[in-house]
Amino acid sequence: MVLCVLCVGCAAHGPKAGHDLIVPDEAAGAKEAALRVERVLADAGDNAPELLQFLNLYEPGTPRHRAAWFLVANLPVADAVSMSADELAEYVDYAFIARGATPWGPSIPWSIFLRYVVPHRSAQEPAQPHRRRFFEQLSPMAVASGDIRRATLAVNRWLFSRAGYAPSSRRDQGVMDTLLRGSGRCEELAIAFIAACRAVCIPARPCLVPAWRHSDGNHLWVEIWAEGGWWPIGAGEMDSDFGVGWFIPPALSAAVAIAPAYGNGPSDEPVFATRRGCTVYNRTEHYTPNGTIAVEIFDEGRPVPAAEAIVFVPEGGGFRRLGRIVCDGRGRGAMDVGGGDYLLGTGRDGRTDYAWVRVEAGGFGGASLDLARERLPEGDRWVRFARYPDIAQALGSAYEAIRAARSEYMNVVEARRLHEFAAIAGITSAVMERGGLARRDEAMVQVRAAGRRGYEVLRLLTRSDAADGETLLDCLLGMSAKDLVAMDVDAAADEARLIAGLRGVSGEGDAAFAAFVMPGRVDDEPHSHWRRAFAERFASLAGRKAPVVATAAVLAAGELRVVESGPLGPPLTLLQNLETGLAAGRRERAAFAVAILRSLGHPARMLRDADWAEYLDGGRWWPLYPGRADAMDDARVAAWYGERGELELRLEDEEGRVAGAAAVYGRDMLLARPLLDGGLEPLDDPDMRYDVARGATVFSLPAGRYLLTLVRRDAQGQPYVRIRTVDIAPGGGVSVVLPLDLPAGGPPGDLG
């Protein structure tokens, strides 16, 4: 192997002196690899010496050295600032141990081993060491299985015995937290399954449908590399097998199926997207007959080089963004998708254009966008997707046969798991009853939510008889299940004492204190015990009025250096923001400002439909805009707090009668802001009410342009979409009447 030497110098918060790094001359190019590592080291700040120590553990030119370099070159920011040399080395060392210990390990190609066995993560979960533990626990069972297929099924049975499916928040929990809780949503079970497979040298990666076409929602499963190819299997689903699962039939109608992989570099698979430290592969053709969207983007008839088109499909009451088509120098681009109709949008210099395109299996669907048109989507139409009922029935029958054969054993295994949790709950309940603990019913909800960490919740609850016990109990009862599992008992008790001492500081009342000071969760950041560190860092602001603290908070948040984050790796925790001076975008900066105010006793909150935050003063909410002491000079902020307009939406049935509140916001209807790049930004939490007297849903909205959508589906899930452009003026009113029923006759023809 050809080697070159890179001298990495000092960076802000980075290595304190130059270091010689032996850079493998990989196919991607030694210079490019060196630049990626240098960027990671710069972002790592004070943790850079740990990464350098890890890189220097292995003899240059060896496979282990190449693997270590690959990990660091693609390390997400949250891992770069926190993972130690020992933690990273655990993944490299045990990957090679498992490669030698398993019968199939030596036959796995190097590129597959490097990308789908060595890496420590597969999604946005917080990094939690697990490789050694999983290898020690699972390797005897895997080796005894004899081959990679049987070993995979054995690992999946093990996961099913430890954790089951349960819906939860979109924030990913760590691998070990899923096992401690005993539950997770599909992505979290997949993360745990992938981690367990990789520990015994089974190459594994996630694969997902970002949006189902036959219904709302999405799904993620696992692909296993075996016998020279990738095979789908449901994570923690004992009724799934290689190429067989409940999700296989609906995937026939998928718009796209994509598989994110750790790292950047060459591959023979079609690429869907490339981001920092991650390559996303387009797997659509392996799940459904696919075709190609071919788009051309113009400006007054002239091609727009390197333009981008955003691809949408209906989901819920609006549209879900699938991805981007990046065009070439002639303004042309393409994307492979499943058969059906798609909405395309593009934008540049404040002008946008949208168009519909239909793609049939094996064919091309062409669309032409021109920025000079400056148009938004409008009107009513069926949005078709391809269906293959005969194939789906055959695939469904294969799944049902496996499910029937395994159901009895599945029931036994699940009963054992549930019995374990019931025993924890029973013991905890008895202890609380004997101790006379207040609010036992509420506390037991938290104990059950914490799964195998129920005893730690009990341990914290037993401290609630202290002077600050009521505050401690309030804090614990307000925590999400994922935070209950991730918390440290001593740190949680310490935070409760701090919070108890802040009562009355703001003068905004107990309700505001409970809702906007006490919670440790600010946004979607991973759990951390941040409150004491923030209170100490900003102690000079203690006792100051809310506007003074808010001004200091937005300036401090504005000083956080924004770093690029890829699709792998979690957001930075608030504690990491504080310790590193980094933030992955404006929203993390806003959360940082909220944390400053809360740590000093002032109510503050994030906004779901804006990228700034708010603080409460004098009974009124005021903007917290990172980096700006006076946020009102921003047009969007000024519109948000200025005079609003009103949208009245009346829904009628086919006979013209008012349909009442039959449509649910988010599920059936949605408002979105058109963005300058052709995107659509949904409003998650608009100010709305149903006015019985008017028979209408009434929205109070900041001035601006919105896209109103109403989506209804037929018995096969085919959506009918009604789209209206709504311009809201300050103090103005707009009334829209939409029919709620589907048009007679159903969708024309059939696709697929």
mmCIF file of C-alpha atoms in Angstrom, residues 152-485:
data_model
loop_
_atom_site.group_PDB
_atom_site.id
_atom_site.type_symbol
_atom_site.label_atom_id
_atom_site.label_comp_id
_atom_site.label_asym_id
_atom_site.label_seq_id
_atom_site.Cartn_x
_atom_site.Cartn_y
_atom_site.Cartn_z
ATOM 1 C CA THR A 152 -28.732 -13.888 11.573
ATOM 2 C CA LEU A 153 -32.014 -15.538 12.531
ATOM 3 C CA ALA A 154 -30.570 -16.538 15.910
ATOM 4 C CA VAL A 155 -29.509 -12.944 16.606
ATOM 5 C CA ASN A 156 -32.961 -11.717 15.573
ATOM 6 C CA ARG A 157 -34.618 -14.187 17.963
ATOM 7 C CA TRP A 158 -32.344 -12.930 20.726
ATOM 8 C CA LEU A 159 -33.373 -9.329 20.034
ATOM 9 C CA PHE A 160 -37.060 -10.287 20.061
ATOM 10 C CA SER A 161 -36.546 -11.841 23.489
ATOM 11 C CA ARG A 162 -35.094 -8.564 24.768
ATOM 12 C CA ALA A 163 -37.212 -5.860 23.114
ATOM 13 C CA GLY A 164 -40.507 -5.430 21.287
ATOM 14 C CA TYR A 165 -42.035 -2.790 19.058
ATOM 15 C CA ALA A 166 -43.568 0.324 20.624
ATOM 16 C CA PRO A 167 -44.201 3.696 18.941
ATOM 17 C CA SER A 168 -42.230 6.581 20.373
ATOM 18 C CA SER A 169 -40.778 9.989 19.574
ATOM 19 C CA ARG A 170 -38.701 10.504 16.431
ATOM 20 C CA ARG A 171 -35.518 11.024 18.478
ATOM 21 C CA ASP A 172 -33.442 7.821 18.307
ATOM 22 C CA GLN A 173 -32.443 6.158 21.554
ATOM 23 C CA GLY A 174 -29.105 4.400 21.988
ATOM 24 C CA VAL A 175 -28.515 0.699 21.375
ATOM 25 C CA MET A 176 -28.256 -0.163 25.064
ATOM 26 C CA ASP A 177 -31.233 2.044 25.936
ATOM 27 C CA THR A 178 -33.442 0.001 23.590
ATOM 28 C CA LEU A 179 -32.481 -3.163 25.449
ATOM 29 C CA LEU A 180 -32.959 -1.496 28.835
ATOM 30 C CA ARG A 181 -36.385 -0.125 27.918
ATOM 31 C CA GLY A 182 -37.305 -3.400 26.291
ATOM 32 C CA SER A 183 -38.949 -1.558 23.421
ATOM 33 C CA GLY A 184 -38.374 0.752 20.503
ATOM 34 C CA ARG A 185 -39.914 1.868 17.263
ATOM 35 C CA CYS A 186 -38.880 0.201 13.991
ATOM 36 C CA GLU A 187 -35.731 2.295 13.509
ATOM 37 C CA GLU A 188 -34.560 1.753 17.077
ATOM 38 C CA LEU A 189 -35.044 -2.014 16.843
ATOM 39 C CA ALA A 190 -33.151 -1.947 13.539
ATOM 40 C CA ILE A 191 -30.286 0.002 15.123
ATOM 41 C CA ALA A 192 -30.020 -2.621 17.871
ATOM 42 C CA PHE A 193 -30.267 -5.510 15.385
ATOM 43 C CA ILE A 194 -27.562 -4.035 13.156
ATOM 44 C CA ALA A 195 -25.282 -3.499 16.156
ATOM 45 C CA ALA A 196 -25.778 -7.098 17.289
ATOM 46 C CA CYS A 197 -25.192 -8.496 13.783
ATOM 47 C CA ARG A 198 -22.021 -6.501 13.254
ATOM 48 C CA ALA A 199 -20.677 -7.740 16.590
ATOM 49 C CA VAL A 200 -20.579 -11.275 15.132
ATOM 50 C CA CYS A 201 -19.323 -10.197 11.688
ATOM 51 C CA ILE A 202 -22.693 -10.205 9.940
ATOM 52 C CA PRO A 203 -22.689 -7.211 7.546
ATOM 53 C CA ALA A 204 -25.861 -5.217 8.158
ATOM 54 C CA ARG A 205 -27.343 -1.837 7.268
ATOM 55 C CA PRO A 206 -30.699 -0.033 7.488
ATOM 56 C CA CYS A 207 -33.081 0.258 4.548
ATOM 57 C CA LEU A 208 -36.178 2.424 4.577
ATOM 58 C CA VAL A 209 -39.181 3.694 2.723
ATOM 59 C CA PRO A 210 -39.322 7.409 3.677
ATOM 60 C CA ALA A 211 -43.064 7.541 2.951
ATOM 61 C CA TRP A 212 -45.510 4.752 2.196
ATOM 62 C CA ARG A 213 -47.686 5.458 -0.819
ATOM 63 C CA HIS A 214 -50.687 3.327 0.170
ATOM 64 C CA SER A 215 -50.984 4.952 3.604
ATOM 65 C CA ASP A 216 -49.350 7.510 5.852
ATOM 66 C CA GLY A 217 -46.131 6.859 7.732
ATOM 67 C CA ASN A 218 -42.902 5.095 6.824
ATOM 68 C CA HIS A 219 -40.884 2.034 7.771
ATOM 69 C CA LEU A 220 -37.297 0.933 8.256
ATOM 70 C CA TRP A 221 -35.959 -2.610 8.156
ATOM 71 C CA VAL A 222 -32.506 -4.218 7.930
ATOM 72 C CA GLU A 223 -30.550 -5.555 4.982
ATOM 73 C CA ILE A 224 -28.104 -8.413 5.610
ATOM 74 C CA TRP A 225 -25.222 -9.150 3.239
ATOM 75 C CA ALA A 226 -25.100 -12.892 2.577
ATOM 76 C CA GLU A 227 -24.292 -15.115 -0.375
ATOM 77 C CA GLY A 228 -23.054 -12.189 -2.431
ATOM 78 C CA GLY A 229 -26.030 -9.852 -2.025
ATOM 79 C CA TRP A 230 -28.301 -7.886 0.290
ATOM 80 C CA TRP A 231 -31.379 -9.503 1.867
ATOM 81 C CA PRO A 232 -34.188 -7.674 3.717
ATOM 82 C CA ILE A 233 -35.312 -8.845 7.146
ATOM 83 C CA GLY A 234 -37.475 -7.258 9.843
ATOM 84 C CA ALA A 235 -35.589 -6.224 12.989
ATOM 85 C CA GLY A 236 -36.731 -7.958 16.158
ATOM 86 C CA GLU A 237 -39.453 -9.703 14.149
ATOM 87 C CA MET A 238 -39.359 -13.465 14.605
ATOM 88 C CA ASP A 239 -41.941 -13.862 11.852
ATOM 89 C CA SER A 240 -39.505 -12.369 9.333
ATOM 90 C CA ASP A 241 -36.893 -14.265 7.318
ATOM 91 C CA PHE A 242 -34.496 -13.550 4.471
ATOM 92 C CA GLY A 243 -36.602 -11.753 1.861
ATOM 93 C CA VAL A 244 -39.819 -12.359 3.811
ATOM 94 C CA GLY A 245 -41.629 -9.881 6.046
ATOM 95 C CA TRP A 246 -44.899 -8.020 6.459
ATOM 96 C CA PHE A 247 -43.312 -4.937 4.863
ATOM 97 C CA ILE A 248 -42.316 -6.644 1.594
ATOM 98 C CA PRO A 249 -45.787 -6.537 -0.091
ATOM 99 C CA PRO A 250 -46.436 -2.816 0.615
ATOM 100 C CA ALA A 251 -42.878 -2.029 -0.534
ATOM 101 C CA LEU A 252 -44.049 -3.036 -4.027
ATOM 102 C CA SER A 253 -45.793 0.349 -4.176
ATOM 103 C CA ALA A 254 -42.948 2.328 -2.625
ATOM 104 C CA ALA A 255 -41.766 5.582 -4.160
ATOM 105 C CA VAL A 256 -38.171 4.837 -3.170
ATOM 106 C CA ALA A 257 -36.298 2.462 -0.891
ATOM 107 C CA ILE A 258 -32.954 3.793 0.324
ATOM 108 C CA ALA A 259 -30.067 2.430 2.382
ATOM 109 C CA PRO A 260 -27.723 4.810 4.248
ATOM 110 C CA ALA A 261 -24.160 3.586 4.745
ATOM 111 C CA TYR A 262 -21.341 4.860 6.937
ATOM 112 C CA GLY A 263 -18.665 6.693 4.979
ATOM 113 C CA ASN A 264 -18.072 8.182 1.562
ATOM 114 C CA GLY A 265 -16.301 6.451 -1.277
ATOM 115 C CA PRO A 266 -16.726 4.490 -4.486
ATOM 116 C CA SER A 267 -19.380 1.795 -4.843
ATOM 117 C CA ASP A 268 -21.091 -0.152 -7.599
ATOM 118 C CA GLU A 269 -24.553 0.642 -6.155
ATOM 119 C CA PRO A 270 -26.636 3.569 -7.479
ATOM 120 C CA VAL A 271 -26.268 6.589 -5.201
ATOM 121 C CA PHE A 272 -29.362 8.413 -3.959
ATOM 122 C CA ALA A 273 -27.527 11.117 -1.991
ATOM 123 C CA THR A 274 -24.109 11.879 -0.526
ATOM 124 C CA ARG A 275 -23.646 13.788 2.706
ATOM 125 C CA ARG A 276 -20.833 14.273 5.160
ATOM 126 C CA GLY A 277 -19.721 10.850 6.364
ATOM 127 C CA CYS A 278 -22.643 9.050 4.730
ATOM 128 C CA THR A 279 -23.633 7.679 1.342
ATOM 129 C CA VAL A 280 -27.282 6.809 0.722
ATOM 130 C CA TYR A 281 -27.916 4.126 -1.889
ATOM 131 C CA ASN A 282 -31.026 3.811 -4.038
ATOM 132 C CA ARG A 283 -32.414 0.308 -3.486
ATOM 133 C CA THR A 284 -35.783 0.866 -5.165
ATOM 134 C CA GLU A 285 -35.269 -1.609 -8.017
ATOM 135 C CA HIS A 286 -34.799 -4.433 -5.494
ATOM 136 C CA TYR A 287 -38.270 -3.929 -4.006
ATOM 137 C CA THR A 288 -40.512 -2.731 -6.831
ATOM 138 C CA PRO A 289 -40.483 -2.404 -10.628
ATOM 139 C CA ASN A 290 -39.002 1.046 -11.084
ATOM 140 C CA GLY A 291 -38.779 3.785 -13.665
ATOM 141 C CA THR A 292 -36.950 7.094 -13.909
ATOM 142 C CA ILE A 293 -37.880 10.718 -13.348
ATOM 143 C CA ALA A 294 -36.048 12.808 -15.959
ATOM 144 C CA VAL A 295 -36.159 16.545 -15.268
ATOM 145 C CA GLU A 296 -34.897 19.618 -17.099
ATOM 146 C CA ILE A 297 -34.695 23.009 -15.382
ATOM 147 C CA PHE A 298 -34.702 26.271 -17.332
ATOM 148 C CA ASP A 299 -34.797 30.009 -16.763
ATOM 149 C CA GLU A 300 -36.694 31.658 -19.625
ATOM 150 C CA GLY A 301 -35.861 28.657 -21.772
ATOM 151 C CA ARG A 302 -32.144 28.628 -20.915
ATOM 152 C CA PRO A 303 -30.789 25.573 -19.024
ATOM 153 C CA VAL A 304 -29.810 26.243 -15.404
ATOM 154 C CA PRO A 305 -26.509 24.455 -14.622
ATOM 155 C CA ALA A 306 -26.338 22.538 -11.320
ATOM 156 C CA ALA A 307 -29.982 23.310 -10.542
ATOM 157 C CA GLU A 308 -31.868 21.090 -8.110
ATOM 158 C CA ALA A 309 -35.382 19.669 -8.135
ATOM 159 C CA ILE A 310 -37.116 18.446 -4.981
ATOM 160 C CA VAL A 311 -39.326 15.353 -5.264
ATOM 161 C CA PHE A 312 -42.541 15.065 -3.209
ATOM 162 C CA VAL A 313 -45.302 12.512 -2.591
ATOM 163 C CA PRO A 314 -48.507 12.949 -0.558
ATOM 164 C CA GLU A 315 -48.310 12.021 3.115
ATOM 165 C CA GLY A 316 -50.857 12.806 5.786
ATOM 166 C CA GLY A 317 -52.641 15.993 4.846
ATOM 167 C CA GLY A 318 -49.746 17.375 2.806
ATOM 168 C CA PHE A 319 -46.556 16.392 1.020
ATOM 169 C CA ARG A 320 -43.458 14.493 2.100
ATOM 170 C CA ARG A 321 -40.107 15.390 0.598
ATOM 171 C CA LEU A 322 -38.346 12.296 -0.770
ATOM 172 C CA GLY A 323 -35.071 13.800 -1.928
ATOM 173 C CA ARG A 324 -33.298 16.051 -4.415
ATOM 174 C CA ILE A 325 -32.369 15.585 -8.045
ATOM 175 C CA VAL A 326 -29.085 17.404 -8.679
ATOM 176 C CA CYS A 327 -28.816 18.436 -12.310
ATOM 177 C CA ASP A 328 -25.739 18.529 -14.506
ATOM 178 C CA GLY A 329 -24.261 21.470 -16.392
ATOM 179 C CA ARG A 330 -27.130 21.336 -18.887
ATOM 180 C CA GLY A 331 -29.815 21.533 -16.200
ATOM 181 C CA ARG A 332 -30.721 17.855 -16.566
ATOM 182 C CA GLY A 333 -31.087 15.278 -13.813
ATOM 183 C CA ALA A 334 -32.722 11.949 -13.024
ATOM 184 C CA MET A 335 -33.882 9.755 -10.146
ATOM 185 C CA ASP A 336 -35.007 6.116 -10.154
ATOM 186 C CA VAL A 337 -38.367 5.679 -8.405
ATOM 187 C CA GLY A 338 -41.301 3.316 -8.186
ATOM 188 C CA GLY A 339 -44.220 3.743 -10.560
ATOM 189 C CA GLY A 340 -46.610 6.595 -9.849
ATOM 190 C CA ASP A 341 -47.138 10.367 -9.787
ATOM 191 C CA TYR A 342 -44.683 12.801 -8.229
ATOM 192 C CA LEU A 343 -44.627 16.526 -7.547
ATOM 193 C CA LEU A 344 -41.392 18.311 -8.460
ATOM 194 C CA GLY A 345 -40.343 21.730 -7.206
ATOM 195 C CA THR A 346 -37.386 23.992 -7.887
ATOM 196 C CA GLY A 347 -36.370 27.494 -6.893
ATOM 197 C CA ARG A 348 -33.621 30.061 -7.276
ATOM 198 C CA ASP A 349 -33.311 33.815 -6.689
ATOM 199 C CA GLY A 350 -36.779 33.999 -5.152
ATOM 200 C CA ARG A 351 -38.541 32.328 -8.104
ATOM 201 C CA THR A 352 -40.072 28.858 -8.054
ATOM 202 C CA ASP A 353 -41.753 26.389 -10.356
ATOM 203 C CA TYR A 354 -43.585 23.126 -9.726
ATOM 204 C CA ALA A 355 -44.806 20.353 -12.015
ATOM 205 C CA TRP A 356 -46.315 16.880 -11.843
ATOM 206 C CA VAL A 357 -44.698 13.879 -13.486
ATOM 207 C CA ARG A 358 -45.911 10.297 -13.969
ATOM 208 C CA VAL A 359 -43.463 7.395 -14.019
ATOM 209 C CA GLU A 360 -44.310 3.887 -15.195
ATOM 210 C CA ALA A 361 -42.252 0.777 -14.499
ATOM 211 C CA GLY A 362 -39.400 0.444 -16.961
ATOM 212 C CA GLY A 363 -40.024 3.874 -18.443
ATOM 213 C CA PHE A 364 -39.147 7.543 -18.104
ATOM 214 C CA GLY A 365 -41.347 10.313 -16.795
ATOM 215 C CA GLY A 366 -40.191 13.638 -18.157
ATOM 216 C CA ALA A 367 -40.785 17.033 -16.558
ATOM 217 C CA SER A 368 -39.709 20.533 -17.533
ATOM 218 C CA LEU A 369 -39.442 23.285 -14.922
ATOM 219 C CA ASP A 370 -38.855 26.952 -15.745
ATOM 220 C CA LEU A 371 -38.125 29.534 -13.062
ATOM 221 C CA ALA A 372 -39.642 32.236 -15.253
ATOM 222 C CA ARG A 373 -43.099 30.737 -14.641
ATOM 223 C CA GLU A 374 -42.955 31.603 -10.913
ATOM 224 C CA ARG A 375 -45.819 29.242 -10.111
ATOM 225 C CA LEU A 376 -46.979 27.105 -7.210
ATOM 226 C CA PRO A 377 -48.895 23.819 -7.407
ATOM 227 C CA GLU A 378 -52.642 24.384 -7.563
ATOM 228 C CA GLY A 379 -55.794 22.382 -8.258
ATOM 229 C CA ASP A 380 -57.321 18.964 -7.617
ATOM 230 C CA ARG A 381 -56.040 15.600 -8.835
ATOM 231 C CA TRP A 382 -55.571 11.926 -8.137
ATOM 232 C CA VAL A 383 -51.953 11.146 -7.273
ATOM 233 C CA ARG A 384 -51.517 7.597 -8.502
ATOM 234 C CA PHE A 385 -49.076 4.903 -7.466
ATOM 235 C CA ALA A 386 -48.442 1.503 -9.009
ATOM 236 C CA ARG A 387 -50.052 -1.563 -7.456
ATOM 237 C CA TYR A 388 -49.196 -5.214 -8.059
ATOM 238 C CA PRO A 389 -51.955 -7.112 -6.217
ATOM 239 C CA ASP A 390 -51.095 -10.597 -7.515
ATOM 240 C CA ILE A 391 -47.420 -10.327 -6.570
ATOM 241 C CA ALA A 392 -48.326 -8.734 -3.238
ATOM 242 C CA GLN A 393 -50.697 -11.593 -2.460
ATOM 243 C CA ALA A 394 -48.010 -14.195 -3.161
ATOM 244 C CA LEU A 395 -45.469 -12.363 -1.002
ATOM 245 C CA GLY A 396 -48.047 -11.925 1.734
ATOM 246 C CA SER A 397 -48.835 -15.646 1.691
ATOM 247 C CA ALA A 398 -45.151 -16.483 2.179
ATOM 248 C CA TYR A 399 -45.053 -14.201 5.199
ATOM 249 C CA GLU A 400 -48.259 -15.619 6.681
ATOM 250 C CA ALA A 401 -46.895 -19.153 6.345
ATOM 251 C CA ILE A 402 -43.771 -18.283 8.336
ATOM 252 C CA ARG A 403 -45.805 -16.391 10.894
ATOM 253 C CA ALA A 404 -48.148 -19.339 11.402
ATOM 254 C CA ALA A 405 -45.232 -21.743 11.809
ATOM 255 C CA ARG A 406 -43.492 -19.574 14.400
ATOM 256 C CA SER A 407 -46.411 -17.939 16.218
ATOM 257 C CA GLU A 408 -46.571 -20.396 19.122
ATOM 258 C CA TYR A 409 -42.886 -19.998 19.944
ATOM 259 C CA MET A 410 -43.131 -16.221 19.450
ATOM 260 C CA ASN A 411 -45.945 -16.053 21.991
ATOM 261 C CA VAL A 412 -43.871 -17.968 24.538
ATOM 262 C CA VAL A 413 -40.835 -15.708 24.090
ATOM 263 C CA GLU A 414 -42.906 -12.538 24.248
ATOM 264 C CA ALA A 415 -44.702 -13.754 27.375
ATOM 265 C CA ARG A 416 -41.339 -14.270 29.106
ATOM 266 C CA ARG A 417 -40.248 -10.746 28.220
ATOM 267 C CA LEU A 418 -43.497 -9.208 29.422
ATOM 268 C CA HIS A 419 -43.352 -11.281 32.612
ATOM 269 C CA GLU A 420 -39.931 -9.802 33.389
ATOM 270 C CA PHE A 421 -41.302 -6.274 33.101
ATOM 271 C CA ALA A 422 -44.394 -7.158 35.116
ATOM 272 C CA ALA A 423 -42.169 -8.469 37.911
ATOM 273 C CA ILE A 424 -40.210 -5.204 38.003
ATOM 274 C CA ALA A 425 -43.445 -3.227 38.139
ATOM 275 C CA GLY A 426 -44.876 -5.457 40.869
ATOM 276 C CA ILE A 427 -41.859 -5.157 43.151
ATOM 277 C CA THR A 428 -41.654 -1.414 42.586
ATOM 278 C CA SER A 429 -45.349 -0.935 43.311
ATOM 279 C CA ALA A 430 -45.060 -2.836 46.591
ATOM 280 C CA VAL A 431 -42.097 -0.730 47.719
ATOM 281 C CA MET A 432 -43.914 2.505 46.882
ATOM 282 C CA GLU A 433 -47.062 1.399 48.695
ATOM 283 C CA ARG A 434 -45.185 0.414 51.852
ATOM 284 C CA GLY A 435 -43.301 3.703 51.753
ATOM 285 C CA GLY A 436 -46.473 5.737 51.364
ATOM 286 C CA LEU A 437 -45.181 7.420 48.213
ATOM 287 C CA ALA A 438 -47.462 10.131 46.861
ATOM 288 C CA ARG A 439 -48.922 9.976 43.341
ATOM 289 C CA ARG A 440 -48.177 6.266 43.005
ATOM 290 C CA ASP A 441 -50.332 5.760 39.912
ATOM 291 C CA GLU A 442 -48.450 8.447 37.995
ATOM 292 C CA ALA A 443 -45.128 7.107 39.221
ATOM 293 C CA MET A 444 -45.960 3.574 38.101
ATOM 294 C CA VAL A 445 -46.520 4.830 34.553
ATOM 295 C CA GLN A 446 -42.916 6.031 34.566
ATOM 296 C CA VAL A 447 -41.632 2.794 36.094
ATOM 297 C CA ARG A 448 -43.265 0.753 33.345
ATOM 298 C CA ALA A 449 -41.998 3.143 30.671
ATOM 299 C CA ALA A 450 -38.424 2.696 31.895
ATOM 300 C CA GLY A 451 -38.501 -1.083 31.414
ATOM 301 C CA ARG A 452 -35.423 -2.711 32.926
ATOM 302 C CA ARG A 453 -34.421 0.630 34.454
ATOM 303 C CA GLY A 454 -37.588 0.654 36.531
ATOM 304 C CA TYR A 455 -35.575 0.060 39.691
ATOM 305 C CA GLU A 456 -33.490 3.170 38.971
ATOM 306 C CA VAL A 457 -36.705 5.161 38.678
ATOM 307 C CA LEU A 458 -37.749 3.694 42.032
ATOM 308 C CA ARG A 459 -34.381 4.661 43.481
ATOM 309 C CA LEU A 460 -34.961 8.255 42.431
ATOM 310 C CA LEU A 461 -38.537 8.198 43.694
ATOM 311 C CA THR A 462 -37.413 7.114 47.163
ATOM 312 C CA ARG A 463 -35.552 10.412 47.447
ATOM 313 C CA SER A 464 -38.755 12.399 47.017
ATOM 314 C CA ASP A 465 -39.253 12.781 50.771
ATOM 315 C CA ALA A 466 -36.421 15.315 50.925
ATOM 316 C CA ALA A 467 -37.084 19.040 51.205
ATOM 317 C CA ASP A 468 -37.103 19.349 47.426
ATOM 318 C CA GLY A 469 -39.010 16.084 47.023
ATOM 319 C CA GLU A 470 -42.074 17.579 45.357
ATOM 320 C CA THR A 471 -39.902 19.214 42.707
ATOM 321 C CA LEU A 472 -38.014 15.956 42.197
ATOM 322 C CA LEU A 473 -41.275 14.080 41.737
ATOM 323 C CA ASP A 474 -42.596 16.696 39.306
ATOM 324 C CA CYS A 475 -39.387 16.488 37.262
ATOM 325 C CA LEU A 476 -39.449 12.708 37.122
ATOM 326 C CA LEU A 477 -43.118 12.503 36.170
ATOM 327 C CA GLY A 478 -42.486 14.952 33.337
ATOM 328 C CA MET A 479 -39.634 12.976 31.783
ATOM 329 C CA SER A 480 -40.048 10.985 28.573
ATOM 330 C CA ALA A 481 -39.389 7.247 28.612
ATOM 331 C CA LYS A 482 -36.158 7.725 26.649
ATOM 332 C CA ASP A 483 -34.876 10.263 29.166
ATOM 333 C CA LEU A 484 -35.827 8.009 32.079
ATOM 334 C CA VAL A 485 -33.616 5.282 30.648
#
